PDB file of C-alpha atoms in Angstrom:
ATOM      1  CA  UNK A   5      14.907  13.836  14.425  1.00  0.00           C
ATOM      2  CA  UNK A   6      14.088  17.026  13.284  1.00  0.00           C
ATOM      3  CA  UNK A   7      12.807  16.340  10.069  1.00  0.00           C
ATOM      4  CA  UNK A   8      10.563  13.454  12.042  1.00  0.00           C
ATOM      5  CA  UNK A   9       6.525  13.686  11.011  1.00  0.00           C
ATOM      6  CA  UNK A  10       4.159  12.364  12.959  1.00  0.00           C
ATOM      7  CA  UNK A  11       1.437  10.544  11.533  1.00  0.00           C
ATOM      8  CA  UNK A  12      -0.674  10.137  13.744  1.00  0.00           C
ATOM      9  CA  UNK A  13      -3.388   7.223  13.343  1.00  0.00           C
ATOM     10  CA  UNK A  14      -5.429   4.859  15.270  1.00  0.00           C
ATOM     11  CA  UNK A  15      -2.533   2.618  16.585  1.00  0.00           C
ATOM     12  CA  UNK A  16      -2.708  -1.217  17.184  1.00  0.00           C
ATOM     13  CA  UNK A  17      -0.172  -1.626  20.051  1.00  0.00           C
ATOM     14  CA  UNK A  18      -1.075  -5.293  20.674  1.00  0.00           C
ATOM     15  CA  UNK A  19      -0.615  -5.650  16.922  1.00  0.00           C
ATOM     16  CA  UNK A  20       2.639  -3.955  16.699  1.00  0.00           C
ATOM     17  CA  UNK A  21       3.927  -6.195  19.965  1.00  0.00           C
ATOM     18  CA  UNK A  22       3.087  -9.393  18.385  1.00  0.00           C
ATOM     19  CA  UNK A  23       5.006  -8.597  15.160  1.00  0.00           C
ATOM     20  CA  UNK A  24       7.939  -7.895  17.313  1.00  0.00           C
ATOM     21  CA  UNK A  25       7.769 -11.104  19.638  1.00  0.00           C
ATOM     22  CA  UNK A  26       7.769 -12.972  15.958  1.00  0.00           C
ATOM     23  CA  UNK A  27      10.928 -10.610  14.846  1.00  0.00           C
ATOM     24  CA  UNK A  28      12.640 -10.995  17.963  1.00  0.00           C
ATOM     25  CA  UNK A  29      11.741 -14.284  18.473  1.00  0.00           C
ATOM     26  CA  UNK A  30      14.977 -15.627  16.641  1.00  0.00           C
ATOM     27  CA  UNK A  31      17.924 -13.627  19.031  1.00  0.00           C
ATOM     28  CA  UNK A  32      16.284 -14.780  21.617  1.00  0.00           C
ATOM     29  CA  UNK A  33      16.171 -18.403  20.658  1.00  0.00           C
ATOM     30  CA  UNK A  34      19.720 -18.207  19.673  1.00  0.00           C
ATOM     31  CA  UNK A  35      20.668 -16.069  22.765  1.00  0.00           C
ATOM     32  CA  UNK A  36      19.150 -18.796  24.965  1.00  0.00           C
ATOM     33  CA  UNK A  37      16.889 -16.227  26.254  1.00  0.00           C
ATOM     34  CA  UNK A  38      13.042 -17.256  27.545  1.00  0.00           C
ATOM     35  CA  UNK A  39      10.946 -14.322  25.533  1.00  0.00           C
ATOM     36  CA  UNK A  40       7.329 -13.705  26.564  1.00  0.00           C
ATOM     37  CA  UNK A  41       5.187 -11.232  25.439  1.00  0.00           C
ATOM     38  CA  UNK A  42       1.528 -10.636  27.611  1.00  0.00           C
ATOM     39  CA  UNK A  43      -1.253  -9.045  26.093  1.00  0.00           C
ATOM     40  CA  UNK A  44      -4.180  -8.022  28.568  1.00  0.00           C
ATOM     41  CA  UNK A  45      -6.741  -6.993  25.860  1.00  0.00           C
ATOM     42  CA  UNK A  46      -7.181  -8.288  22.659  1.00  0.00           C
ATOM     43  CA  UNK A  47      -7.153  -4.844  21.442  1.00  0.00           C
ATOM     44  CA  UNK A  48      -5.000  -2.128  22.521  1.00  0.00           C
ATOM     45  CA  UNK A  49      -5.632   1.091  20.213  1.00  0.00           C
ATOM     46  CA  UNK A  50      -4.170   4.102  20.471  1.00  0.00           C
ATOM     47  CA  UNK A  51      -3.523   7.681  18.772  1.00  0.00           C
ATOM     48  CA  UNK A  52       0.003   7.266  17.338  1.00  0.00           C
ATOM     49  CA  UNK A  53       2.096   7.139  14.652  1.00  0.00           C
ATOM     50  CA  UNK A  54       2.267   3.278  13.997  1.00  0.00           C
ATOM     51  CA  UNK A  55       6.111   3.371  12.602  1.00  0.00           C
ATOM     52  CA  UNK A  56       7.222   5.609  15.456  1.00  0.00           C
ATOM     53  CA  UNK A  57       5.496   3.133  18.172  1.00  0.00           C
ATOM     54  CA  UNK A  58       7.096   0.446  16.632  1.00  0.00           C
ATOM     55  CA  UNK A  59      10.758   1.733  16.528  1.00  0.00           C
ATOM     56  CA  UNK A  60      10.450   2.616  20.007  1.00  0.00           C
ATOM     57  CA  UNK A  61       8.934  -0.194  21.141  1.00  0.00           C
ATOM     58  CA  UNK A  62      11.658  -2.359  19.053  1.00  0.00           C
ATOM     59  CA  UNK A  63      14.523  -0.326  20.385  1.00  0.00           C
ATOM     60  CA  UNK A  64      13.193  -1.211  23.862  1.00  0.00           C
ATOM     61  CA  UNK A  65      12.781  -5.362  23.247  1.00  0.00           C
ATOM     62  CA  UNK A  66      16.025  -5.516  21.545  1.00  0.00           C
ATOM     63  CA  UNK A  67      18.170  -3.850  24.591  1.00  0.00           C
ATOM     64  CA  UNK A  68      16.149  -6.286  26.544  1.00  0.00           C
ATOM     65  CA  UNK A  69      17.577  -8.975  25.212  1.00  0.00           C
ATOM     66  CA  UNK A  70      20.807  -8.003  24.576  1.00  0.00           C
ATOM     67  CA  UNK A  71      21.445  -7.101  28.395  1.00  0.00           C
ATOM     68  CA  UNK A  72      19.135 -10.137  30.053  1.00  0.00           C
ATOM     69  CA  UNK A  73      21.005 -13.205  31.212  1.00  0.00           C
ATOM     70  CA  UNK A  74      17.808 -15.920  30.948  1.00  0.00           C
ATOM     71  CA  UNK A  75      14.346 -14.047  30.579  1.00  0.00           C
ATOM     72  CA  UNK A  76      12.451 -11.234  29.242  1.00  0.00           C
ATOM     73  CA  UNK A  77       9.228 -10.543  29.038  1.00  0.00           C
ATOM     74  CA  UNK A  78       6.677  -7.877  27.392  1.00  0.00           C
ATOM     75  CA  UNK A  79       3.780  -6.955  28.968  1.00  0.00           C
ATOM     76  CA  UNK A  80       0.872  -4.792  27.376  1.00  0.00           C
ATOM     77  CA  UNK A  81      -2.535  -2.846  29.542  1.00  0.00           C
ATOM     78  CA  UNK A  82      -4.814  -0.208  29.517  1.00  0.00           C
ATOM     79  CA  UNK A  83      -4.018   2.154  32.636  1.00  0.00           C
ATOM     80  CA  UNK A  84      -6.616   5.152  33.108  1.00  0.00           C
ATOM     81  CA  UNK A  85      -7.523   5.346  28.876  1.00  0.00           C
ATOM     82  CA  UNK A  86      -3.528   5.058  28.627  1.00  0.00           C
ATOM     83  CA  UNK A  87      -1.596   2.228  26.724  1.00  0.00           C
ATOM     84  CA  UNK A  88       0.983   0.575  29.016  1.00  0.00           C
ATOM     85  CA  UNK A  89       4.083  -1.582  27.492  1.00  0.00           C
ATOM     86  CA  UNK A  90       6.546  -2.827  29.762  1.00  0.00           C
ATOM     87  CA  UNK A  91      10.118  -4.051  28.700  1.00  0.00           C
ATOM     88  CA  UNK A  92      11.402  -6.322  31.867  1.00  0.00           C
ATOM     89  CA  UNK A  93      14.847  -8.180  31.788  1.00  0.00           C
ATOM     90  CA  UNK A  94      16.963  -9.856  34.244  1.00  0.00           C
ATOM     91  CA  UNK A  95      20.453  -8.579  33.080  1.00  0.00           C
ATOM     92  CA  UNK A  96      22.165  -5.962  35.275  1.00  0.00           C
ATOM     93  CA  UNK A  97      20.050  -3.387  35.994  1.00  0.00           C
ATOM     94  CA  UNK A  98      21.899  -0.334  34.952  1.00  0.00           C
ATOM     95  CA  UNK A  99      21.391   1.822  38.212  1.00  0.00           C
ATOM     96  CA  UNK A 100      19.995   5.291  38.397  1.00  0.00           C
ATOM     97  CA  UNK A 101      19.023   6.357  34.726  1.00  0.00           C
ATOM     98  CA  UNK A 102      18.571   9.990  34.054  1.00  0.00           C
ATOM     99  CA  UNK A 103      15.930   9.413  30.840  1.00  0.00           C
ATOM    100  CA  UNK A 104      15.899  12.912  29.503  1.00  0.00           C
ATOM    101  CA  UNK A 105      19.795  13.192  29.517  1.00  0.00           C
ATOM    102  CA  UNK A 106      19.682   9.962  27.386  1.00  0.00           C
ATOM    103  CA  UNK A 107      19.756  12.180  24.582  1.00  0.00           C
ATOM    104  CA  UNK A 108      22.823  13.643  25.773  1.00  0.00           C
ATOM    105  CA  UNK A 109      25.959  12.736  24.182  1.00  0.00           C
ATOM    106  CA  UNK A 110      28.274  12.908  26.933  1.00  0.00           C
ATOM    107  CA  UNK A 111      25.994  11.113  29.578  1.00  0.00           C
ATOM    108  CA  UNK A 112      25.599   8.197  26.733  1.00  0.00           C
ATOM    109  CA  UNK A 113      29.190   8.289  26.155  1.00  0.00           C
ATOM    110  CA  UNK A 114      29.848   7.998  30.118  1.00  0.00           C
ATOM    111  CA  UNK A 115      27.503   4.669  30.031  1.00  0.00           C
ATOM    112  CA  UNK A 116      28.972   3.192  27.229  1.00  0.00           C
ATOM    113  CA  UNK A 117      32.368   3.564  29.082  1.00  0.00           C
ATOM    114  CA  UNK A 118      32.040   2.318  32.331  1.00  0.00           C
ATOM    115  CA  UNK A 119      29.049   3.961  34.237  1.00  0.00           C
ATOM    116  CA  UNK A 120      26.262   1.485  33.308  1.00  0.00           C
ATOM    117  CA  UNK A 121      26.830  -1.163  31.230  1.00  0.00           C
ATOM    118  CA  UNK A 122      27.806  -1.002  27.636  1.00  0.00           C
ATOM    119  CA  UNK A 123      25.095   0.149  24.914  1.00  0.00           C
ATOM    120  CA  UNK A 124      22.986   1.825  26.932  1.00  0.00           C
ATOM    121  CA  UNK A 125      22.709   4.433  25.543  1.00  0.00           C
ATOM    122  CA  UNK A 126      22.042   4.779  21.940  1.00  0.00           C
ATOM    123  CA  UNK A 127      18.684   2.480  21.605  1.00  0.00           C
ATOM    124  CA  UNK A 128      17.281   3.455  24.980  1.00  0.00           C
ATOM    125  CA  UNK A 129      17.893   7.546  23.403  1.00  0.00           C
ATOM    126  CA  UNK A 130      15.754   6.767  20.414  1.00  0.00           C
ATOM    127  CA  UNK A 131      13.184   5.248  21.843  1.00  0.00           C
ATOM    128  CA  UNK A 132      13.151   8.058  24.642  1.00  0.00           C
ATOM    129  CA  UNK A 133      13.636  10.702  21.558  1.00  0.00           C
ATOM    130  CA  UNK A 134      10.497   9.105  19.746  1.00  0.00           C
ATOM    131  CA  UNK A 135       8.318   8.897  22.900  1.00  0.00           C
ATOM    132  CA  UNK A 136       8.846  12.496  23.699  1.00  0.00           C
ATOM    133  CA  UNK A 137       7.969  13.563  19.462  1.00  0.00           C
ATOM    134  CA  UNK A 138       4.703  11.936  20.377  1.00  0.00           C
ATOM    135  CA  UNK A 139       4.280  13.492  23.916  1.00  0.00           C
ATOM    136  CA  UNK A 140       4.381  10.280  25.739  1.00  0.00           C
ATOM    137  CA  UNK A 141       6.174   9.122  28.049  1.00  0.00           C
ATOM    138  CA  UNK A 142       9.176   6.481  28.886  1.00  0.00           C
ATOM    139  CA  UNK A 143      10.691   5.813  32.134  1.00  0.00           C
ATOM    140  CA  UNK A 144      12.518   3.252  34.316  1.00  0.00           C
ATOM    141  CA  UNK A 145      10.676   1.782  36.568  1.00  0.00           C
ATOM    142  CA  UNK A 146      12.691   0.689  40.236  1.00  0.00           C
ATOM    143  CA  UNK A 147      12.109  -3.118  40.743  1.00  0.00           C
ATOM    144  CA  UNK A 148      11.909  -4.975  43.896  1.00  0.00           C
ATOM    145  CA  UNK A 149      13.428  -8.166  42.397  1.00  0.00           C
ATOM    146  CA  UNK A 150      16.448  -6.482  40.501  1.00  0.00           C
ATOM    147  CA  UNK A 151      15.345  -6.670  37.202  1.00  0.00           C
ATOM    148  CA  UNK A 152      15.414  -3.896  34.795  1.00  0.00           C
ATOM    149  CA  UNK A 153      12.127  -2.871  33.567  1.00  0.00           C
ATOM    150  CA  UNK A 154      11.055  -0.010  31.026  1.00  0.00           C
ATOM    151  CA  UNK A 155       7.664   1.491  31.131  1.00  0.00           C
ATOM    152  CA  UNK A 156       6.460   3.152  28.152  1.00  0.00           C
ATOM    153  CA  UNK A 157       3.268   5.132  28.239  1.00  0.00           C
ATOM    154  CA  UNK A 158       0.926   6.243  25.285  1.00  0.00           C
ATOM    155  CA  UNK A 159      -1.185   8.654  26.646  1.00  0.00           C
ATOM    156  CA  UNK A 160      -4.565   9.095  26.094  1.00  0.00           C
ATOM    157  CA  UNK A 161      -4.693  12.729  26.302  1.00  0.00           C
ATOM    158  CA  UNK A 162      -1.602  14.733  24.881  1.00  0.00           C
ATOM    159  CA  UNK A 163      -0.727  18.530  25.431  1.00  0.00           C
ATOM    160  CA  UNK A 164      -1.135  20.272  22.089  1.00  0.00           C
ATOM    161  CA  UNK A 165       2.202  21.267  21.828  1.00  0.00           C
ATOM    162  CA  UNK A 166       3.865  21.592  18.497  1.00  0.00           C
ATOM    163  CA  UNK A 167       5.829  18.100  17.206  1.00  0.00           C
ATOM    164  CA  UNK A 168       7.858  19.869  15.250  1.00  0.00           C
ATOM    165  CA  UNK A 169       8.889  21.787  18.519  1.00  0.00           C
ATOM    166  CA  UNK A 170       9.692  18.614  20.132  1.00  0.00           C
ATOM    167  CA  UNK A 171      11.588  17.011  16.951  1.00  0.00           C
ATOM    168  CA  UNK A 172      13.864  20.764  17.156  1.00  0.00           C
ATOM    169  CA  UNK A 173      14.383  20.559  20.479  1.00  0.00           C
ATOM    170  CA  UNK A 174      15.398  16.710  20.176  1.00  0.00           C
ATOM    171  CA  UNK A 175      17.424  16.856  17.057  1.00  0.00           C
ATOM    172  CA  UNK A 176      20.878  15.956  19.466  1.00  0.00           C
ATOM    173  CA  UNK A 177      19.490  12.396  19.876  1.00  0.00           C
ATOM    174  CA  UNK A 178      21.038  10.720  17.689  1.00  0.00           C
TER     175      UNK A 178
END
């Protein structure tokens, strides 16, 4: 990630999350999986790089429904001037994860062998890696019900500190 630009433009997130229900659309269909995807605003806009936002974002939908068992669904709102997407599945939710270690290679390999479930790891790093080039921010979010549920923030206001800092100090990632 450390050669990673960030283009930074007026983002469409409720543009970018209908292209992906329509990508996705298919594994889930075949996977027997109910996919919905709920848009509060017509027109969520943020400052982001657009190809970033939609690898992350992509990343997060497709370990959705790889790891859900009947449902998952994609919800979209504006929190505070902030752009809120949340990934929600009802596979096994994979207990207490430690986001920034994500990026570490022995905490990803200790998922992928028997603490958490397998694949973890790898597409839940990227998108983590990604939010953090663009200083937002992605977390798990503790559910009530069981299910496993992602929250990925674009922030309206972002710290003016270097991306190419961020893409050095994240170039392990991947």
């Amino acid at each position: 990630l450390s050669s990673v630009r960030v283009n930074r433009n007026q983002t469409h997130i409720d543009q970018i999350l209908s292209a992906l229900t329509h990508r996705f659309s298919n594994l889930a269909q075949e996977r027997g999986i109910v996919f919905e995807c709920a848009i509060d605003s017509p027109s969520l806009v943020t400052a982001a790089d657009p190809t970033l936002c939609e690898q992350s974002l992509g990343n997060l939908i497709y370990n959705a429904l790889i790891h859900a068992r009947e449902r998952v669904s994609v919800s979209a709102f504006s929190d505070q001037g902030d752009v809120v997407v949340r990934v929600m599945d009802d596979g096994d939710a994979p207990g207490t994860l430690n986001m920034p270690k994500l990026s570490d290679r022995i905490y990803r390999h200790r998922l992928e062998t028997g603490i958490g479930s397998p694949g973890w790891g790898l597409s839940l790093a990227i998108a983590y890696a990604l939010s953090k080039l663009q200083n937002d921010d992605l977390c798990s979010v503790d559910s009530e019900h069981g299910a496993t549920i992602f929250e990925y923030r674009f922030r309206a206001h972002r710290s003016a500190a270097s991306n190419q800092t961020d893409a050095f100090n994240l170039r392990a990632s991947a």
